[in-house]
C-alpha cells in the first residue's frame, strides 16, 4: 500500500475545513443566542416650552428590555432635572416624559439639540422644537 496521493490529501483537507467551519458556526450561533438584547428607545417628538421652562418628549420603548431607565437629559448643553426613578415601559405607543430644563434662551419656532441618556449608557440625540 502506497502513501496518500495529492488528490486524496486535498479531499481530506476539504473535509477537515468543512467540519471546522460547521463547529465554528455552531459556537458562534450558540453564543449569539445566549446574549441579552440592549435597551433601545425611539424619540418620536420633542418640544421645549419657553413659558413653562420644560421639555416634553414622546418616547417609545420597543423592547427587548421591559423598563428602560433614564439617567439624564440635556437640552442645548444644559442638564434637565430627571427624577431618580424615571423609566420608560415597553409598549408600542409613545410615552410622554416632561422634565424641567430651566430657562434656555431661544426663539419660538427654532430648534434645540438635546440628548437622552439611558442608565445603560446609551445616548439618543434629538431635536426639540421651541414653543411658547
Tab-separated table of N, CA and C in Angstrom:
chain	number	residue	atom	x	y	z
A	1	UNK	N	0.848	-1.179	0.000
A	1	UNK	CA	0.000	0.000	0.000
A	1	UNK	C	0.889	1.235	0.000
A	2	UNK	N	0.589	2.137	-0.901
A	2	UNK	CA	1.374	3.347	-1.066
A	2	UNK	C	0.836	4.454	-0.160
A	3	UNK	N	1.564	5.559	-0.069
A	3	UNK	CA	1.118	6.733	0.686
A	3	UNK	C	-0.027	7.436	-0.028
A	4	UNK	N	-0.583	8.435	0.603
A	4	UNK	CA	-1.709	9.172	0.034
A	4	UNK	C	-1.247	10.028	-1.138
A	5	UNK	N	-2.049	10.051	-2.189
A	5	UNK	CA	-1.741	10.896	-3.340
A	5	UNK	C	-2.257	12.305	-3.070
A	6	UNK	N	-1.898	13.234	-3.904
A	6	UNK	CA	-2.265	14.632	-3.675
A	6	UNK	C	-3.777	14.850	-3.721
A	7	UNK	N	-4.512	14.128	-4.548
A	7	UNK	CA	-5.973	14.290	-4.613
A	7	UNK	C	-6.622	13.802	-3.325
A	8	UNK	N	-6.084	12.736	-2.768
A	8	UNK	CA	-6.628	12.229	-1.507
A	8	UNK	C	-6.349	13.213	-0.371
A	9	UNK	N	-5.184	13.832	-0.385
A	9	UNK	CA	-4.864	14.841	0.625
A	9	UNK	C	-5.773	16.062	0.493
A	10	UNK	N	-6.072	16.459	-0.721
A	10	UNK	CA	-6.951	17.607	-0.950
A	10	UNK	C	-8.361	17.322	-0.448
A	11	UNK	N	-8.856	16.103	-0.699
A	11	UNK	CA	-10.189	15.720	-0.224
A	11	UNK	C	-10.216	15.691	1.297
A	12	UNK	N	-9.199	15.141	1.921
A	12	UNK	CA	-9.115	15.074	3.378
A	12	UNK	C	-9.063	16.486	3.977
A	13	UNK	N	-8.297	17.374	3.369
A	13	UNK	CA	-8.213	18.756	3.839
A	13	UNK	C	-9.564	19.462	3.709
A	14	UNK	N	-10.274	19.234	2.616
A	14	UNK	CA	-11.588	19.843	2.413
A	14	UNK	C	-12.573	19.378	3.479
A	15	UNK	N	-12.541	18.090	3.810
A	15	UNK	CA	-13.435	17.552	4.844
A	15	UNK	C	-13.121	18.189	6.197
A	16	UNK	N	-11.849	18.337	6.519
A	16	UNK	CA	-11.450	18.948	7.790
A	16	UNK	C	-11.898	20.409	7.852
A	17	UNK	N	-11.767	21.136	6.744
A	17	UNK	CA	-12.189	22.539	6.714
A	17	UNK	C	-13.697	22.653	6.888
A	18	UNK	N	-14.468	21.791	6.235
A	18	UNK	CA	-15.929	21.815	6.369
A	18	UNK	C	-16.332	21.550	7.815
A	19	UNK	N	-15.702	20.583	8.458
A	19	UNK	CA	-16.018	20.273	9.854
A	19	UNK	C	-15.652	21.458	10.752
A	20	UNK	N	-14.511	22.088	10.521
A	20	UNK	CA	-14.087	23.237	11.328
A	20	UNK	C	-15.052	24.413	11.178
A	21	UNK	N	-15.506	24.675	9.958
A	21	UNK	CA	-16.464	25.756	9.732
A	21	UNK	C	-17.791	25.442	10.415
A	22	UNK	N	-18.249	24.196	10.344
A	22	UNK	CA	-19.506	23.811	10.987
A	22	UNK	C	-19.420	23.979	12.503
A	23	UNK	N	-18.320	23.559	13.102
A	23	UNK	CA	-18.149	23.707	14.552
A	23	UNK	C	-18.065	25.188	14.924
A	24	UNK	N	-17.355	25.980	14.153
A	24	UNK	CA	-17.259	27.412	14.416
A	24	UNK	C	-18.604	28.107	14.316
A	25	UNK	N	-19.390	27.757	13.297
A	25	UNK	CA	-20.722	28.342	13.136
A	25	UNK	C	-21.621	27.956	14.301
A	26	UNK	N	-21.566	26.723	14.745
A	26	UNK	CA	-22.356	26.267	15.894
A	26	UNK	C	-21.984	27.067	17.144
A	27	UNK	N	-20.693	27.262	17.381
A	27	UNK	CA	-20.261	28.016	18.557
A	27	UNK	C	-20.695	29.481	18.458
A	28	UNK	N	-20.592	30.077	17.293
A	28	UNK	CA	-20.993	31.467	17.097
A	28	UNK	C	-22.485	31.656	17.354
A	29	UNK	N	-23.329	30.812	16.774
A	29	UNK	CA	-24.772	30.963	16.959
A	29	UNK	C	-25.193	30.657	18.391
A	30	UNK	N	-24.518	29.722	19.048
A	30	UNK	CA	-24.838	29.425	20.445
A	30	UNK	C	-24.514	30.627	21.320
A	31	UNK	N	-23.371	31.250	21.128
A	31	UNK	CA	-23.000	32.431	21.902
A	31	UNK	C	-23.935	33.592	21.601
A	32	UNK	N	-24.276	33.777	20.343
A	32	UNK	CA	-25.131	34.880	19.945
A	32	UNK	C	-26.518	34.762	20.563
A	33	UNK	N	-27.055	33.558	20.643
A	33	UNK	CA	-28.391	33.384	21.201
A	33	UNK	C	-28.408	33.509	22.712
A	34	UNK	N	-27.254	33.353	23.360
A	34	UNK	CA	-27.227	33.440	24.818
A	34	UNK	C	-27.036	34.859	25.323
A	35	UNK	N	-26.723	35.808	24.450
A	35	UNK	CA	-26.549	37.185	24.889
A	35	UNK	C	-27.900	37.878	24.969
A	36	UNK	N	-28.018	38.840	25.876
A	36	UNK	CA	-29.271	39.570	26.033
A	36	UNK	C	-29.266	40.806	25.151
A	37	UNK	N	-30.448	41.266	24.807
A	37	UNK	CA	-30.569	42.436	23.964
A	37	UNK	C	-30.341	43.716	24.741
A	38	UNK	N	-29.875	44.733	24.071
A	38	UNK	CA	-29.632	46.028	24.700
A	38	UNK	C	-30.901	46.873	24.659
A	39	UNK	N	-30.999	47.776	25.614
A	39	UNK	CA	-32.150	48.671	25.675
A	39	UNK	C	-32.132	49.623	24.481
A	40	UNK	N	-33.317	49.870	23.937
A	40	UNK	CA	-33.457	50.774	22.801
A	40	UNK	C	-34.650	51.683	23.056
A	41	UNK	N	-34.566	52.904	22.590
A	41	UNK	CA	-35.710	53.809	22.631
A	41	UNK	C	-35.791	54.555	21.303
A	42	UNK	N	-36.982	55.033	21.017
A	42	UNK	CA	-37.211	55.836	19.814
A	42	UNK	C	-37.876	57.128	20.254
A	43	UNK	N	-37.253	58.251	19.963
A	43	UNK	CA	-37.812	59.549	20.331
A	43	UNK	C	-38.673	60.031	19.169
A	44	UNK	N	-39.989	60.070	19.409
A	44	UNK	CA	-40.943	60.424	18.358
A	44	UNK	C	-40.980	61.932	18.155
A	45	UNK	N	-41.085	62.693	19.257
A	45	UNK	CA	-41.119	64.149	19.149
A	45	UNK	C	-40.544	64.776	20.410
A	46	UNK	N	-40.115	66.033	20.278
A	46	UNK	CA	-39.568	66.778	21.408
A	46	UNK	C	-39.955	68.243	21.263
A	47	UNK	N	-40.473	68.828	22.362
A	47	UNK	CA	-40.853	70.238	22.367
A	47	UNK	C	-40.369	70.887	23.655
A	48	UNK	N	-39.788	72.079	23.515
A	48	UNK	CA	-39.383	72.859	24.688
A	48	UNK	C	-40.304	74.064	24.798
A	49	UNK	N	-40.949	74.222	25.952
A	49	UNK	CA	-41.855	75.339	26.191
A	49	UNK	C	-41.102	76.449	26.916
A	50	UNK	N	-41.056	77.640	26.309
A	50	UNK	CA	-40.364	78.770	26.923
A	50	UNK	C	-41.100	79.234	28.178
A	51	UNK	N	-42.441	79.311	28.109
A	51	UNK	CA	-43.209	79.817	29.250
A	51	UNK	C	-43.169	78.858	30.437
A	52	UNK	N	-43.287	77.566	30.195
A	52	UNK	CA	-43.276	76.582	31.290
A	52	UNK	C	-41.862	76.148	31.661
A	53	UNK	N	-40.891	76.460	30.817
A	53	UNK	CA	-39.483	76.081	31.021
A	53	UNK	C	-39.313	74.567	31.178
A	54	UNK	N	-40.077	73.822	30.387
A	54	UNK	CA	-39.939	72.362	30.458
A	54	UNK	C	-39.845	71.747	29.070
A	55	UNK	N	-39.328	70.540	29.047
A	55	UNK	CA	-39.141	69.766	27.821
A	55	UNK	C	-40.105	68.593	27.849
A	56	UNK	N	-40.843	68.411	26.759
A	56	UNK	CA	-41.772	67.288	26.644
A	56	UNK	C	-41.290	66.377	25.525
A	57	UNK	N	-41.027	65.118	25.883
A	57	UNK	CA	-40.575	64.115	24.917
A	57	UNK	C	-41.644	63.051	24.745
A	58	UNK	N	-41.859	62.620	23.512
A	58	UNK	CA	-42.697	61.460	23.206
A	58	UNK	C	-41.736	60.331	22.854
A	59	UNK	N	-41.701	59.285	23.687
A	59	UNK	CA	-40.694	58.234	23.563
A	59	UNK	C	-41.367	56.870	23.497
A	60	UNK	N	-40.821	55.982	22.653
A	60	UNK	CA	-41.299	54.597	22.552
A	60	UNK	C	-40.160	53.664	22.938
A	61	UNK	N	-40.470	52.682	23.785
A	61	UNK	CA	-39.526	51.615	24.130
A	61	UNK	C	-40.010	50.349	23.427
A	62	UNK	N	-39.424	49.996	22.267
A	62	UNK	CA	-39.893	48.822	21.531
A	62	UNK	C	-39.418	47.493	22.111
A	63	UNK	N	-38.558	47.523	23.108
A	63	UNK	CA	-38.031	46.290	23.699
A	63	UNK	C	-36.602	46.083	23.273
A	64	UNK	N	-35.974	45.040	23.672
A	64	UNK	CA	-36.445	43.878	24.416
A	64	UNK	C	-36.462	44.062	25.931
A	65	UNK	N	-35.976	45.199	26.451
A	65	UNK	CA	-35.950	45.433	27.892
A	65	UNK	C	-37.299	45.992	28.332
A	66	UNK	N	-37.885	45.419	29.405
A	66	UNK	CA	-39.217	45.831	29.854
A	66	UNK	C	-39.281	47.290	30.291
A	67	UNK	N	-38.403	47.701	31.186
A	67	UNK	CA	-38.372	49.084	31.669
A	67	UNK	C	-36.975	49.646	31.467
A	68	UNK	N	-36.897	50.727	30.703
A	68	UNK	CA	-35.616	51.366	30.411
A	68	UNK	C	-35.477	52.577	31.327
A	69	UNK	N	-34.376	52.634	32.075
A	69	UNK	CA	-34.139	53.755	32.978
A	69	UNK	C	-33.479	54.922	32.268
A	70	UNK	N	-33.909	56.135	32.624
A	70	UNK	CA	-33.333	57.350	32.049
A	70	UNK	C	-32.344	57.924	33.055
A	71	UNK	N	-31.099	58.086	32.649
A	71	UNK	CA	-30.060	58.622	33.535
A	71	UNK	C	-30.026	60.143	33.483
A	72	UNK	N	-30.079	60.709	32.280
A	72	UNK	CA	-30.023	62.169	32.165
A	72	UNK	C	-30.605	62.623	30.836
A	73	UNK	N	-31.020	63.888	30.827
A	73	UNK	CA	-31.494	64.540	29.609
A	73	UNK	C	-30.829	65.910	29.560
A	74	UNK	N	-30.198	66.209	28.443
A	74	UNK	CA	-29.605	67.534	28.255
A	74	UNK	C	-30.274	68.211	27.072
A	75	UNK	N	-30.414	69.528	27.184
A	75	UNK	CA	-31.007	70.316	26.110
A	75	UNK	C	-30.160	71.569	25.934
A	76	UNK	N	-29.640	71.775	24.753
A	76	UNK	CA	-28.778	72.918	24.429
A	76	UNK	C	-27.614	73.009	25.408
A	77	UNK	N	-27.062	71.864	25.785
A	77	UNK	CA	-25.920	71.821	26.689
A	77	UNK	C	-26.260	71.995	28.156
A	78	UNK	N	-27.536	72.162	28.470
A	78	UNK	CA	-27.970	72.360	29.858
A	78	UNK	C	-28.650	71.095	30.373
A	79	UNK	N	-28.276	70.686	31.585
A	79	UNK	CA	-28.831	69.481	32.202
A	79	UNK	C	-30.267	69.747	32.655
A	80	UNK	N	-31.186	68.851	32.308
A	80	UNK	CA	-32.568	68.943	32.771
A	80	UNK	C	-32.721	68.092	34.028
A	81	UNK	N	-33.696	68.448	34.869
A	81	UNK	CA	-33.881	67.698	36.115
A	81	UNK	C	-34.668	66.422	35.834
A	82	UNK	N	-34.018	65.287	36.091
A	82	UNK	CA	-34.627	63.972	35.883
A	82	UNK	C	-34.767	63.314	37.248
A	83	UNK	N	-35.933	62.781	37.537
A	83	UNK	CA	-36.133	62.096	38.815
A	83	UNK	C	-35.258	60.866	38.932
A	84	UNK	N	-35.150	60.360	40.141
A	84	UNK	CA	-34.266	59.212	40.383
A	84	UNK	C	-34.808	57.915	39.792
A	85	UNK	N	-36.104	57.857	39.541
A	85	UNK	CA	-36.678	56.595	39.051
A	85	UNK	C	-37.476	56.784	37.766
A	86	UNK	N	-36.983	57.592	36.863
A	86	UNK	CA	-37.670	57.805	35.590
A	86	UNK	C	-37.402	56.621	34.674
A	87	UNK	N	-38.462	55.879	34.338
A	87	UNK	CA	-38.332	54.714	33.461
A	87	UNK	C	-39.326	54.817	32.313
A	88	UNK	N	-39.006	54.129	31.234
A	88	UNK	CA	-39.874	54.071	30.057
A	88	UNK	C	-40.324	52.625	29.896
A	89	UNK	N	-41.621	52.336	30.064
A	89	UNK	CA	-42.091	50.951	29.932
A	89	UNK	C	-42.109	50.503	28.474
A	90	UNK	N	-42.010	49.183	28.276
A	90	UNK	CA	-42.046	48.631	26.922
A	90	UNK	C	-43.486	48.621	26.423
A	91	UNK	N	-43.745	49.356	25.358
A	91	UNK	CA	-45.054	49.377	24.711
A	91	UNK	C	-44.907	49.994	23.334
A	92	UNK	N	-45.913	49.781	22.499
A	92	UNK	CA	-45.827	50.251	21.117
A	92	UNK	C	-46.294	51.689	20.950
A	93	UNK	N	-47.016	52.230	21.939
A	93	UNK	CA	-47.471	53.617	21.845
A	93	UNK	C	-46.514	54.536	22.606
A	94	UNK	N	-46.425	55.800	22.200
A	94	UNK	CA	-45.477	56.718	22.842
A	94	UNK	C	-45.829	57.027	24.296
A	95	UNK	N	-44.789	57.211	25.099
A	95	UNK	CA	-44.907	57.620	26.495
A	95	UNK	C	-44.454	59.073	26.563
A	96	UNK	N	-45.194	59.899	27.304
A	96	UNK	CA	-44.838	61.307	27.438
A	96	UNK	C	-43.958	61.508	28.663
A	97	UNK	N	-42.810	62.135	28.454
A	97	UNK	CA	-41.887	62.478	29.537
A	97	UNK	C	-41.775	63.996	29.559
A	98	UNK	N	-42.052	64.598	30.716
A	98	UNK	CA	-41.918	66.041	30.872
A	98	UNK	C	-40.919	66.319	31.981
A	99	UNK	N	-39.877	67.075	31.654
A	99	UNK	CA	-38.840	67.415	32.630
A	99	UNK	C	-38.586	68.916	32.601
A	100	UNK	N	-38.171	69.451	33.742
A	100	UNK	CA	-37.853	70.868	33.851
A	100	UNK	C	-36.418	71.101	33.403
A	101	UNK	N	-36.247	72.061	32.485
A	101	UNK	CA	-34.908	72.340	31.954
A	101	UNK	C	-34.421	73.737	32.288
A	102	UNK	N	-35.201	74.500	33.023
A	102	UNK	CA	-34.786	75.857	33.342
A	102	UNK	C	-34.959	76.770	32.147
A	103	UNK	N	-34.455	77.978	32.280
A	103	UNK	CA	-34.598	78.979	31.229
A	103	UNK	C	-33.487	78.823	30.193
A	104	UNK	N	-33.900	78.538	28.977
A	104	UNK	CA	-32.952	78.410	27.867
A	104	UNK	C	-33.319	79.475	26.839
A	105	UNK	N	-32.395	80.384	26.531
A	105	UNK	CA	-32.715	81.435	25.561
A	105	UNK	C	-32.865	80.859	24.154
A	106	UNK	N	-34.077	80.995	23.621
A	106	UNK	CA	-34.348	80.509	22.265
A	106	UNK	C	-35.584	81.216	21.733
A	107	UNK	N	-35.668	81.350	20.433
A	107	UNK	CA	-36.820	81.976	19.794
A	107	UNK	C	-37.866	80.915	19.469
A	108	UNK	N	-39.131	81.321	19.553
A	108	UNK	CA	-40.222	80.406	19.218
A	108	UNK	C	-40.082	79.986	17.761
A	109	UNK	N	-40.207	78.694	17.512
A	109	UNK	CA	-40.081	78.153	16.166
A	109	UNK	C	-38.690	77.641	15.842
A	110	UNK	N	-37.718	77.992	16.666
A	110	UNK	CA	-36.358	77.488	16.432
A	110	UNK	C	-36.222	76.077	17.003
A	111	UNK	N	-35.069	75.483	16.815
A	111	UNK	CA	-34.836	74.127	17.318
A	111	UNK	C	-33.621	74.112	18.238
A	112	UNK	N	-33.631	73.165	19.170
A	112	UNK	CA	-32.533	72.977	20.113
A	112	UNK	C	-32.083	71.524	20.069
A	113	UNK	N	-30.791	71.313	20.152
A	113	UNK	CA	-30.233	69.956	20.161
A	113	UNK	C	-30.259	69.416	21.591
A	114	UNK	N	-30.581	68.142	21.721
A	114	UNK	CA	-30.602	67.518	23.038
A	114	UNK	C	-30.158	66.079	22.971
A	115	UNK	N	-29.952	65.496	24.161
A	115	UNK	CA	-29.534	64.100	24.259
A	115	UNK	C	-30.255	63.429	25.416
A	116	UNK	N	-30.801	62.255	25.146
A	116	UNK	CA	-31.407	61.407	26.174
A	116	UNK	C	-30.424	60.281	26.453
A	117	UNK	N	-29.972	60.158	27.707
A	117	UNK	CA	-29.004	59.132	28.078
A	117	UNK	C	-29.671	58.122	29.000
A	118	UNK	N	-29.548	56.843	28.660
A	118	UNK	CA	-30.141	55.773	29.458
A	118	UNK	C	-29.184	55.331	30.556
A	119	UNK	N	-29.709	54.600	31.532
A	119	UNK	CA	-28.863	54.092	32.612
A	119	UNK	C	-27.858	53.070	32.098
A	120	UNK	N	-28.129	52.479	30.945
A	120	UNK	CA	-27.185	51.531	30.344
A	120	UNK	C	-25.997	52.244	29.704
A	121	UNK	N	-26.100	53.566	29.554
A	121	UNK	CA	-25.025	54.339	28.949
A	121	UNK	C	-25.288	54.735	27.507
A	122	UNK	N	-26.319	54.171	26.896
A	122	UNK	CA	-26.645	54.506	25.504
A	122	UNK	C	-27.217	55.919	25.435
A	123	UNK	N	-26.810	56.680	24.427
A	123	UNK	CA	-27.286	58.052	24.247
A	123	UNK	C	-28.067	58.166	22.949
A	124	UNK	N	-29.152	58.937	23.005
A	124	UNK	CA	-30.001	59.139	21.839
A	124	UNK	C	-30.175	60.641	21.613
A	125	UNK	N	-29.632	61.172	20.525
A	125	UNK	CA	-29.795	62.604	20.245
A	125	UNK	C	-31.200	62.897	19.722
A	126	UNK	N	-31.651	64.124	19.965
A	126	UNK	CA	-32.952	64.551	19.449
A	126	UNK	C	-32.893	66.044	19.163
A	127	UNK	N	-33.886	66.517	18.415
A	127	UNK	CA	-34.025	67.936	18.102
A	127	UNK	C	-35.377	68.379	18.641
A	128	UNK	N	-35.364	69.361	19.544
A	128	UNK	CA	-36.598	69.858	20.158
A	128	UNK	C	-37.022	71.159	19.486
A	129	UNK	N	-38.306	71.269	19.205
A	129	UNK	CA	-38.877	72.488	18.658
A	129	UNK	C	-39.273	73.402	19.812
A	130	UNK	N	-38.956	74.680	19.695
A	130	UNK	CA	-39.272	75.645	20.749
A	130	UNK	C	-40.676	76.195	20.518
A	131	UNK	N	-41.515	76.104	21.565
A	131	UNK	CA	-42.878	76.636	21.526
A	131	UNK	C	-43.027	77.645	22.660
A	132	UNK	N	-44.100	78.457	22.591
A	132	UNK	CA	-44.289	79.478	23.627
A	132	UNK	C	-44.854	78.914	24.910
